[in-house]
């Protein structure tokens, strides 16, 4: 094959950022577990999303960037916010109240498989080949072996919470497919827009359903919430939207395999 026709390989930096993203999102399970132990789940995720959105909005204003005003961009923001923030955060926060964190990691590592299936059967993008399917299944098998097969011993015992985490993985996979619409936009912008919309949806829900002023969070839970919001959520989402543009949806969801 002529060198001019070879597919362009992503620079090494992108793989380093993928590893960083996996570290941030992998640690988010532990920080979220600490947070929901001291405050209701909706309150925790709405605060997490609002803080992260505010941090990114401050960065945008400092850099002189603005959110788009056209309906097409905001329509995509709404979809991404729903499938990357609102639905999966609610499902995982609820599931982690009873599901072991190690098992949650394995269940959430199914995201690349769902991304492959959506790519193949719905979008037909990025060459969803048999070799890629083998790769994502092998990666999931590796996760089980690294975390430990004993983590699967609780599988099926708390079926609904476990299904909630699997549904969150489907939601994340959908986000990875549709998030590529922002590949030509500065990654801070879609990260900020989707988080702000998510906070606008989640905050009223938390106020009505959980009355957050009645909870008594500990200092430890507040510190965990701050780290979760600033680093895992704000920083992680910026990396996520950047990598969708450089590694594609299947490549970006592969960060699930690097979390352990």
PDB file of C-alpha atoms in Angstrom:
ATOM      1  CA  UNK A   1       0.000   0.000   0.000  1.00  0.00           C
ATOM      2  CA  UNK A   2       1.305   3.433  -0.873  1.00  0.00           C
ATOM      3  CA  UNK A   3       2.187   5.507   2.200  1.00  0.00           C
ATOM      4  CA  UNK A   4      -0.078   8.281   0.946  1.00  0.00           C
ATOM      5  CA  UNK A   5      -3.092   5.959   1.146  1.00  0.00           C
ATOM      6  CA  UNK A   6      -2.406   4.555   4.617  1.00  0.00           C
ATOM      7  CA  UNK A   7      -4.914   5.660   7.258  1.00  0.00           C
ATOM      8  CA  UNK A   8      -3.619   8.415   9.462  1.00  0.00           C
ATOM      9  CA  UNK A   9      -2.726   7.193  12.943  1.00  0.00           C
ATOM     10  CA  UNK A  10      -3.629   9.358  15.967  1.00  0.00           C
ATOM     11  CA  UNK A  11      -0.592  10.926  17.678  1.00  0.00           C
ATOM     12  CA  UNK A  12       0.762   9.321  20.840  1.00  0.00           C
ATOM     13  CA  UNK A  13      -0.632  12.240  22.862  1.00  0.00           C
ATOM     14  CA  UNK A  14      -4.184  11.074  22.178  1.00  0.00           C
ATOM     15  CA  UNK A  15      -3.485   7.678  23.732  1.00  0.00           C
ATOM     16  CA  UNK A  16      -1.997   9.414  26.771  1.00  0.00           C
ATOM     17  CA  UNK A  17      -5.159  11.514  27.083  1.00  0.00           C
ATOM     18  CA  UNK A  18      -7.236   8.338  26.744  1.00  0.00           C
ATOM     19  CA  UNK A  19      -5.356   6.861  29.700  1.00  0.00           C
ATOM     20  CA  UNK A  20      -5.928  10.067  31.686  1.00  0.00           C
ATOM     21  CA  UNK A  21      -9.644   9.956  30.873  1.00  0.00           C
ATOM     22  CA  UNK A  22      -9.876   6.344  32.012  1.00  0.00           C
ATOM     23  CA  UNK A  23      -8.180   7.303  35.295  1.00  0.00           C
ATOM     24  CA  UNK A  24     -10.559  10.204  35.909  1.00  0.00           C
ATOM     25  CA  UNK A  25     -13.712   8.276  35.061  1.00  0.00           C
ATOM     26  CA  UNK A  26     -12.528   5.103  36.788  1.00  0.00           C
ATOM     27  CA  UNK A  27     -11.958   6.981  40.056  1.00  0.00           C
ATOM     28  CA  UNK A  28     -15.372   8.639  39.730  1.00  0.00           C
ATOM     29  CA  UNK A  29     -17.030   5.402  40.933  1.00  0.00           C
ATOM     30  CA  UNK A  30     -15.214   5.632  44.268  1.00  0.00           C
ATOM     31  CA  UNK A  31     -15.869   9.361  44.715  1.00  0.00           C
ATOM     32  CA  UNK A  32     -19.543   8.929  43.787  1.00  0.00           C
ATOM     33  CA  UNK A  33     -19.838   6.026  46.220  1.00  0.00           C
ATOM     34  CA  UNK A  34     -18.522   8.315  49.005  1.00  0.00           C
ATOM     35  CA  UNK A  35     -20.847  11.118  47.947  1.00  0.00           C
ATOM     36  CA  UNK A  36     -24.098   9.128  47.787  1.00  0.00           C
ATOM     37  CA  UNK A  37     -23.311   7.592  51.178  1.00  0.00           C
ATOM     38  CA  UNK A  38     -23.978  11.006  52.770  1.00  0.00           C
ATOM     39  CA  UNK A  39     -26.514  12.636  50.435  1.00  0.00           C
ATOM     40  CA  UNK A  40     -29.369  11.484  48.171  1.00  0.00           C
ATOM     41  CA  UNK A  41     -28.332  10.349  44.660  1.00  0.00           C
ATOM     42  CA  UNK A  42     -30.228  12.990  42.663  1.00  0.00           C
ATOM     43  CA  UNK A  43     -28.856  15.737  44.887  1.00  0.00           C
ATOM     44  CA  UNK A  44     -25.324  14.400  44.439  1.00  0.00           C
ATOM     45  CA  UNK A  45     -25.428  14.198  40.662  1.00  0.00           C
ATOM     46  CA  UNK A  46     -27.231  17.510  40.193  1.00  0.00           C
ATOM     47  CA  UNK A  47     -24.601  19.242  42.358  1.00  0.00           C
ATOM     48  CA  UNK A  48     -21.837  17.395  40.508  1.00  0.00           C
ATOM     49  CA  UNK A  49     -23.195  18.492  37.122  1.00  0.00           C
ATOM     50  CA  UNK A  50     -23.888  22.077  38.157  1.00  0.00           C
ATOM     51  CA  UNK A  51     -20.413  22.577  39.631  1.00  0.00           C
ATOM     52  CA  UNK A  52     -18.729  21.041  36.579  1.00  0.00           C
ATOM     53  CA  UNK A  53     -20.801  23.165  34.175  1.00  0.00           C
ATOM     54  CA  UNK A  54     -20.058  26.336  36.146  1.00  0.00           C
ATOM     55  CA  UNK A  55     -16.310  25.605  36.135  1.00  0.00           C
ATOM     56  CA  UNK A  56     -16.280  25.087  32.364  1.00  0.00           C
ATOM     57  CA  UNK A  57     -18.441  28.167  31.771  1.00  0.00           C
ATOM     58  CA  UNK A  58     -15.965  30.276  33.793  1.00  0.00           C
ATOM     59  CA  UNK A  59     -13.108  28.872  31.677  1.00  0.00           C
ATOM     60  CA  UNK A  60     -15.020  29.688  28.500  1.00  0.00           C
ATOM     61  CA  UNK A  61     -15.634  33.288  29.539  1.00  0.00           C
ATOM     62  CA  UNK A  62     -12.016  33.672  30.592  1.00  0.00           C
ATOM     63  CA  UNK A  63     -10.891  32.447  27.172  1.00  0.00           C
ATOM     64  CA  UNK A  64     -13.448  34.627  25.365  1.00  0.00           C
ATOM     65  CA  UNK A  65     -15.407  31.661  23.969  1.00  0.00           C
ATOM     66  CA  UNK A  66     -19.190  31.569  23.728  1.00  0.00           C
ATOM     67  CA  UNK A  67     -21.806  28.874  23.570  1.00  0.00           C
ATOM     68  CA  UNK A  68     -23.465  28.541  20.155  1.00  0.00           C
ATOM     69  CA  UNK A  69     -26.924  30.064  19.752  1.00  0.00           C
ATOM     70  CA  UNK A  70     -28.261  28.059  16.818  1.00  0.00           C
ATOM     71  CA  UNK A  71     -30.973  25.467  17.423  1.00  0.00           C
ATOM     72  CA  UNK A  72     -29.116  22.617  15.698  1.00  0.00           C
ATOM     73  CA  UNK A  73     -26.194  22.861  18.127  1.00  0.00           C
ATOM     74  CA  UNK A  74     -28.469  23.045  21.155  1.00  0.00           C
ATOM     75  CA  UNK A  75     -30.588  20.156  19.916  1.00  0.00           C
ATOM     76  CA  UNK A  76     -27.459  18.024  19.888  1.00  0.00           C
ATOM     77  CA  UNK A  77     -26.443  19.425  23.298  1.00  0.00           C
ATOM     78  CA  UNK A  78     -29.805  18.269  24.660  1.00  0.00           C
ATOM     79  CA  UNK A  79     -29.413  14.761  23.224  1.00  0.00           C
ATOM     80  CA  UNK A  80     -25.840  14.431  24.471  1.00  0.00           C
ATOM     81  CA  UNK A  81     -26.770  15.828  27.875  1.00  0.00           C
ATOM     82  CA  UNK A  82     -29.559  13.269  28.193  1.00  0.00           C
ATOM     83  CA  UNK A  83     -27.484  10.226  27.188  1.00  0.00           C
ATOM     84  CA  UNK A  84     -24.111  11.276  28.635  1.00  0.00           C
ATOM     85  CA  UNK A  85     -25.170  13.062  31.834  1.00  0.00           C
ATOM     86  CA  UNK A  86     -28.791  12.865  32.956  1.00  0.00           C
ATOM     87  CA  UNK A  87     -29.759   9.216  32.349  1.00  0.00           C
ATOM     88  CA  UNK A  88     -26.447   7.445  33.109  1.00  0.00           C
ATOM     89  CA  UNK A  89     -25.663   9.552  36.174  1.00  0.00           C
ATOM     90  CA  UNK A  90     -29.068   8.853  37.697  1.00  0.00           C
ATOM     91  CA  UNK A  91     -28.811   5.140  36.915  1.00  0.00           C
ATOM     92  CA  UNK A  92     -25.251   4.729  38.232  1.00  0.00           C
ATOM     93  CA  UNK A  93     -25.815   6.827  41.372  1.00  0.00           C
ATOM     94  CA  UNK A  94     -28.883   4.729  42.186  1.00  0.00           C
ATOM     95  CA  UNK A  95     -27.176   1.437  41.357  1.00  0.00           C
ATOM     96  CA  UNK A  96     -24.043   2.186  43.403  1.00  0.00           C
ATOM     97  CA  UNK A  97     -26.100   2.406  46.566  1.00  0.00           C
ATOM     98  CA  UNK A  98     -26.253  -1.409  46.554  1.00  0.00           C
ATOM     99  CA  UNK A  99     -23.930  -2.722  43.807  1.00  0.00           C
ATOM    100  CA  UNK A 100     -20.294  -3.475  44.641  1.00  0.00           C
ATOM    101  CA  UNK A 101     -17.904  -0.989  42.989  1.00  0.00           C
ATOM    102  CA  UNK A 102     -15.823  -3.782  41.366  1.00  0.00           C
ATOM    103  CA  UNK A 103     -18.894  -5.308  39.764  1.00  0.00           C
ATOM    104  CA  UNK A 104     -20.035  -1.844  38.663  1.00  0.00           C
ATOM    105  CA  UNK A 105     -16.706  -1.380  36.845  1.00  0.00           C
ATOM    106  CA  UNK A 106     -17.249  -4.645  34.938  1.00  0.00           C
ATOM    107  CA  UNK A 107     -20.854  -3.817  34.068  1.00  0.00           C
ATOM    108  CA  UNK A 108     -19.904  -0.335  32.895  1.00  0.00           C
ATOM    109  CA  UNK A 109     -17.068  -1.781  30.802  1.00  0.00           C
ATOM    110  CA  UNK A 110     -19.672  -3.131  28.378  1.00  0.00           C
ATOM    111  CA  UNK A 111     -19.891   0.370  26.839  1.00  0.00           C
ATOM    112  CA  UNK A 112     -17.548  -0.431  23.897  1.00  0.00           C
ATOM    113  CA  UNK A 113     -19.643  -3.496  23.014  1.00  0.00           C
ATOM    114  CA  UNK A 114     -22.811  -1.416  22.865  1.00  0.00           C
ATOM    115  CA  UNK A 115     -20.947   1.261  20.911  1.00  0.00           C
ATOM    116  CA  UNK A 116     -19.939  -1.408  18.380  1.00  0.00           C
ATOM    117  CA  UNK A 117     -23.500  -2.711  18.082  1.00  0.00           C
ATOM    118  CA  UNK A 118     -24.984   0.764  17.634  1.00  0.00           C
ATOM    119  CA  UNK A 119     -22.280   1.602  15.107  1.00  0.00           C
ATOM    120  CA  UNK A 120     -22.921  -1.583  13.137  1.00  0.00           C
ATOM    121  CA  UNK A 121     -26.700  -1.823  13.203  1.00  0.00           C
ATOM    122  CA  UNK A 122     -27.769   1.840  13.395  1.00  0.00           C
ATOM    123  CA  UNK A 123     -25.114   4.313  12.269  1.00  0.00           C
ATOM    124  CA  UNK A 124     -22.788   2.067  10.206  1.00  0.00           C
ATOM    125  CA  UNK A 125     -19.798   4.309  10.884  1.00  0.00           C
ATOM    126  CA  UNK A 126     -16.079   3.797  11.444  1.00  0.00           C
ATOM    127  CA  UNK A 127     -15.840   0.301   9.912  1.00  0.00           C
ATOM    128  CA  UNK A 128     -17.485  -1.847  12.585  1.00  0.00           C
ATOM    129  CA  UNK A 129     -15.615  -4.998  11.603  1.00  0.00           C
ATOM    130  CA  UNK A 130     -15.491  -8.473  13.115  1.00  0.00           C
ATOM    131  CA  UNK A 131     -11.932  -7.743  14.227  1.00  0.00           C
ATOM    132  CA  UNK A 132     -13.163  -4.756  16.230  1.00  0.00           C
ATOM    133  CA  UNK A 133     -15.906  -6.848  17.793  1.00  0.00           C
ATOM    134  CA  UNK A 134     -13.304  -9.410  18.831  1.00  0.00           C
ATOM    135  CA  UNK A 135     -11.226  -6.595  20.283  1.00  0.00           C
ATOM    136  CA  UNK A 136     -14.004  -5.184  22.465  1.00  0.00           C
ATOM    137  CA  UNK A 137     -15.036  -8.650  23.719  1.00  0.00           C
ATOM    138  CA  UNK A 138     -11.402  -9.512  24.498  1.00  0.00           C
ATOM    139  CA  UNK A 139     -11.079  -6.232  26.360  1.00  0.00           C
ATOM    140  CA  UNK A 140     -14.136  -6.991  28.486  1.00  0.00           C
ATOM    141  CA  UNK A 141     -12.746 -10.454  29.253  1.00  0.00           C
ATOM    142  CA  UNK A 142      -9.490  -8.847  30.350  1.00  0.00           C
ATOM    143  CA  UNK A 143     -11.376  -6.511  32.693  1.00  0.00           C
ATOM    144  CA  UNK A 144     -13.067  -9.480  34.365  1.00  0.00           C
ATOM    145  CA  UNK A 145      -9.729 -11.261  34.813  1.00  0.00           C
ATOM    146  CA  UNK A 146      -7.980  -8.179  36.214  1.00  0.00           C
ATOM    147  CA  UNK A 147     -10.744  -7.134  38.609  1.00  0.00           C
ATOM    148  CA  UNK A 148     -11.281 -10.750  39.578  1.00  0.00           C
ATOM    149  CA  UNK A 149     -13.920 -13.263  38.611  1.00  0.00           C
ATOM    150  CA  UNK A 150     -15.144 -13.166  42.223  1.00  0.00           C
ATOM    151  CA  UNK A 151     -16.574  -9.726  41.467  1.00  0.00           C
ATOM    152  CA  UNK A 152     -19.131 -11.520  39.290  1.00  0.00           C
ATOM    153  CA  UNK A 153     -20.340 -13.579  42.249  1.00  0.00           C
ATOM    154  CA  UNK A 154     -22.954 -10.949  43.040  1.00  0.00           C
ATOM    155  CA  UNK A 155     -24.253 -10.855  39.478  1.00  0.00           C
ATOM    156  CA  UNK A 156     -28.014 -11.244  39.416  1.00  0.00           C
ATOM    157  CA  UNK A 157     -28.482 -10.925  43.183  1.00  0.00           C
ATOM    158  CA  UNK A 158     -29.492  -7.266  42.897  1.00  0.00           C
ATOM    159  CA  UNK A 159     -30.866  -7.438  39.393  1.00  0.00           C
ATOM    160  CA  UNK A 160     -32.508  -4.030  39.009  1.00  0.00           C
ATOM    161  CA  UNK A 161     -29.527  -1.958  40.260  1.00  0.00           C
ATOM    162  CA  UNK A 162     -27.198  -4.009  38.067  1.00  0.00           C
ATOM    163  CA  UNK A 163     -29.456  -3.559  35.038  1.00  0.00           C
ATOM    164  CA  UNK A 164     -29.444   0.172  35.781  1.00  0.00           C
ATOM    165  CA  UNK A 165     -25.654   0.256  35.411  1.00  0.00           C
ATOM    166  CA  UNK A 166     -25.841  -1.759  32.175  1.00  0.00           C
ATOM    167  CA  UNK A 167     -28.446   0.694  30.824  1.00  0.00           C
ATOM    168  CA  UNK A 168     -26.046   3.495  31.755  1.00  0.00           C
ATOM    169  CA  UNK A 169     -23.445   1.768  29.572  1.00  0.00           C
ATOM    170  CA  UNK A 170     -25.892   1.708  26.657  1.00  0.00           C
ATOM    171  CA  UNK A 171     -26.520   5.407  27.231  1.00  0.00           C
ATOM    172  CA  UNK A 172     -22.788   6.194  27.260  1.00  0.00           C
ATOM    173  CA  UNK A 173     -22.347   4.222  24.032  1.00  0.00           C
ATOM    174  CA  UNK A 174     -25.107   6.255  22.379  1.00  0.00           C
ATOM    175  CA  UNK A 175     -23.415   9.445  23.555  1.00  0.00           C
ATOM    176  CA  UNK A 176     -20.119   8.362  22.019  1.00  0.00           C
ATOM    177  CA  UNK A 177     -21.794   7.839  18.644  1.00  0.00           C
ATOM    178  CA  UNK A 178     -23.699  11.119  18.527  1.00  0.00           C
ATOM    179  CA  UNK A 179     -21.004  13.164  20.283  1.00  0.00           C
ATOM    180  CA  UNK A 180     -18.869  13.056  17.139  1.00  0.00           C
ATOM    181  CA  UNK A 181     -21.110  15.820  15.794  1.00  0.00           C
ATOM    182  CA  UNK A 182     -18.949  18.207  17.859  1.00  0.00           C
ATOM    183  CA  UNK A 183     -15.592  17.021  16.500  1.00  0.00           C
ATOM    184  CA  UNK A 184     -14.950  20.368  14.768  1.00  0.00           C
ATOM    185  CA  UNK A 185     -15.794  22.394  17.892  1.00  0.00           C
ATOM    186  CA  UNK A 186     -13.510  23.274  20.813  1.00  0.00           C
ATOM    187  CA  UNK A 187     -14.176  20.406  23.279  1.00  0.00           C
ATOM    188  CA  UNK A 188     -14.793  22.791  26.182  1.00  0.00           C
ATOM    189  CA  UNK A 189     -17.898  24.150  24.415  1.00  0.00           C
ATOM    190  CA  UNK A 190     -19.938  20.919  24.030  1.00  0.00           C
ATOM    191  CA  UNK A 191     -18.763  19.748  27.457  1.00  0.00           C
ATOM    192  CA  UNK A 192     -20.003  22.974  29.035  1.00  0.00           C
ATOM    193  CA  UNK A 193     -23.254  23.138  27.067  1.00  0.00           C
ATOM    194  CA  UNK A 194     -24.270  19.558  27.802  1.00  0.00           C
ATOM    195  CA  UNK A 195     -23.408  19.840  31.505  1.00  0.00           C
ATOM    196  CA  UNK A 196     -25.296  23.114  31.946  1.00  0.00           C
ATOM    197  CA  UNK A 197     -28.374  21.635  30.309  1.00  0.00           C
ATOM    198  CA  UNK A 198     -28.023  18.534  32.462  1.00  0.00           C
ATOM    199  CA  UNK A 199     -27.864  20.680  35.604  1.00  0.00           C
ATOM    200  CA  UNK A 200     -30.977  22.582  34.475  1.00  0.00           C
ATOM    201  CA  UNK A 201     -32.852  19.267  34.251  1.00  0.00           C
ATOM    202  CA  UNK A 202     -31.450  17.522  37.329  1.00  0.00           C
ATOM    203  CA  UNK A 203     -31.540  20.362  39.873  1.00  0.00           C
ATOM    204  CA  UNK A 204     -35.347  20.877  39.887  1.00  0.00           C
ATOM    205  CA  UNK A 205     -35.802  17.094  40.072  1.00  0.00           C
ATOM    206  CA  UNK A 206     -33.525  16.919  43.135  1.00  0.00           C
ATOM    207  CA  UNK A 207     -35.319  19.829  44.819  1.00  0.00           C
ATOM    208  CA  UNK A 208     -38.795  18.357  44.297  1.00  0.00           C
ATOM    209  CA  UNK A 209     -38.018  14.692  44.981  1.00  0.00           C
ATOM    210  CA  UNK A 210     -35.292  14.776  47.636  1.00  0.00           C
ATOM    211  CA  UNK A 211     -35.480  18.198  49.388  1.00  0.00           C
ATOM    212  CA  UNK A 212     -31.659  18.407  49.590  1.00  0.00           C
ATOM    213  CA  UNK A 213     -31.743  20.965  52.423  1.00  0.00           C
ATOM    214  CA  UNK A 214     -32.872  18.154  54.730  1.00  0.00           C
ATOM    215  CA  UNK A 215     -29.693  16.106  54.193  1.00  0.00           C
ATOM    216  CA  UNK A 216     -26.550  16.500  56.282  1.00  0.00           C
ATOM    217  CA  UNK A 217     -23.479  15.871  54.102  1.00  0.00           C
ATOM    218  CA  UNK A 218     -20.154  15.274  55.812  1.00  0.00           C
ATOM    219  CA  UNK A 219     -16.959  17.162  55.011  1.00  0.00           C
ATOM    220  CA  UNK A 220     -15.622  14.005  53.413  1.00  0.00           C
ATOM    221  CA  UNK A 221     -18.608  13.728  51.081  1.00  0.00           C
ATOM    222  CA  UNK A 222     -18.302  17.407  50.120  1.00  0.00           C
ATOM    223  CA  UNK A 223     -14.600  16.990  49.307  1.00  0.00           C
ATOM    224  CA  UNK A 224     -15.405  13.866  47.273  1.00  0.00           C
ATOM    225  CA  UNK A 225     -18.166  15.792  45.463  1.00  0.00           C
ATOM    226  CA  UNK A 226     -15.786  18.655  44.614  1.00  0.00           C
ATOM    227  CA  UNK A 227     -13.124  16.323  43.209  1.00  0.00           C
ATOM    228  CA  UNK A 228     -15.802  14.389  41.325  1.00  0.00           C
ATOM    229  CA  UNK A 229     -17.236  17.576  39.786  1.00  0.00           C
ATOM    230  CA  UNK A 230     -14.063  19.500  38.922  1.00  0.00           C
ATOM    231  CA  UNK A 231     -11.706  16.759  37.811  1.00  0.00           C
ATOM    232  CA  UNK A 232     -13.748  13.659  36.916  1.00  0.00           C
ATOM    233  CA  UNK A 233     -16.712  15.481  35.362  1.00  0.00           C
ATOM    234  CA  UNK A 234     -15.512  18.847  34.025  1.00  0.00           C
ATOM    235  CA  UNK A 235     -12.020  17.687  33.053  1.00  0.00           C
ATOM    236  CA  UNK A 236     -13.196  14.256  31.948  1.00  0.00           C
ATOM    237  CA  UNK A 237     -15.882  15.615  29.630  1.00  0.00           C
ATOM    238  CA  UNK A 238     -13.450  17.990  27.930  1.00  0.00           C
ATOM    239  CA  UNK A 239     -11.086  15.083  27.253  1.00  0.00           C
ATOM    240  CA  UNK A 240     -14.023  12.958  26.123  1.00  0.00           C
ATOM    241  CA  UNK A 241     -15.203  15.380  23.435  1.00  0.00           C
ATOM    242  CA  UNK A 242     -11.652  15.933  22.234  1.00  0.00           C
ATOM    243  CA  UNK A 243     -11.010  12.198  21.883  1.00  0.00           C
ATOM    244  CA  UNK A 244     -14.282  11.605  20.047  1.00  0.00           C
ATOM    245  CA  UNK A 245     -12.881  13.823  17.310  1.00  0.00           C
ATOM    246  CA  UNK A 246      -9.475  12.131  17.168  1.00  0.00           C
ATOM    247  CA  UNK A 247     -10.003   8.477  18.158  1.00  0.00           C
ATOM    248  CA  UNK A 248     -13.659   8.070  17.198  1.00  0.00           C
ATOM    249  CA  UNK A 249     -16.450   6.544  19.252  1.00  0.00           C
ATOM    250  CA  UNK A 250     -15.066   3.000  19.496  1.00  0.00           C
ATOM    251  CA  UNK A 251     -11.574   4.228  20.327  1.00  0.00           C
ATOM    252  CA  UNK A 252     -12.837   6.615  23.000  1.00  0.00           C
ATOM    253  CA  UNK A 253     -15.120   4.085  24.698  1.00  0.00           C
ATOM    254  CA  UNK A 254     -12.101   1.779  24.960  1.00  0.00           C
ATOM    255  CA  UNK A 255     -11.128   3.879  28.003  1.00  0.00           C
ATOM    256  CA  UNK A 256     -13.504   1.549  29.894  1.00  0.00           C
ATOM    257  CA  UNK A 257     -10.878  -1.175  29.600  1.00  0.00           C
ATOM    258  CA  UNK A 258      -8.114   0.977  31.126  1.00  0.00           C
ATOM    259  CA  UNK A 259      -9.883   1.836  34.375  1.00  0.00           C
ATOM    260  CA  UNK A 260      -8.496  -0.962  36.528  1.00  0.00           C
TER     261      UNK A 260
END
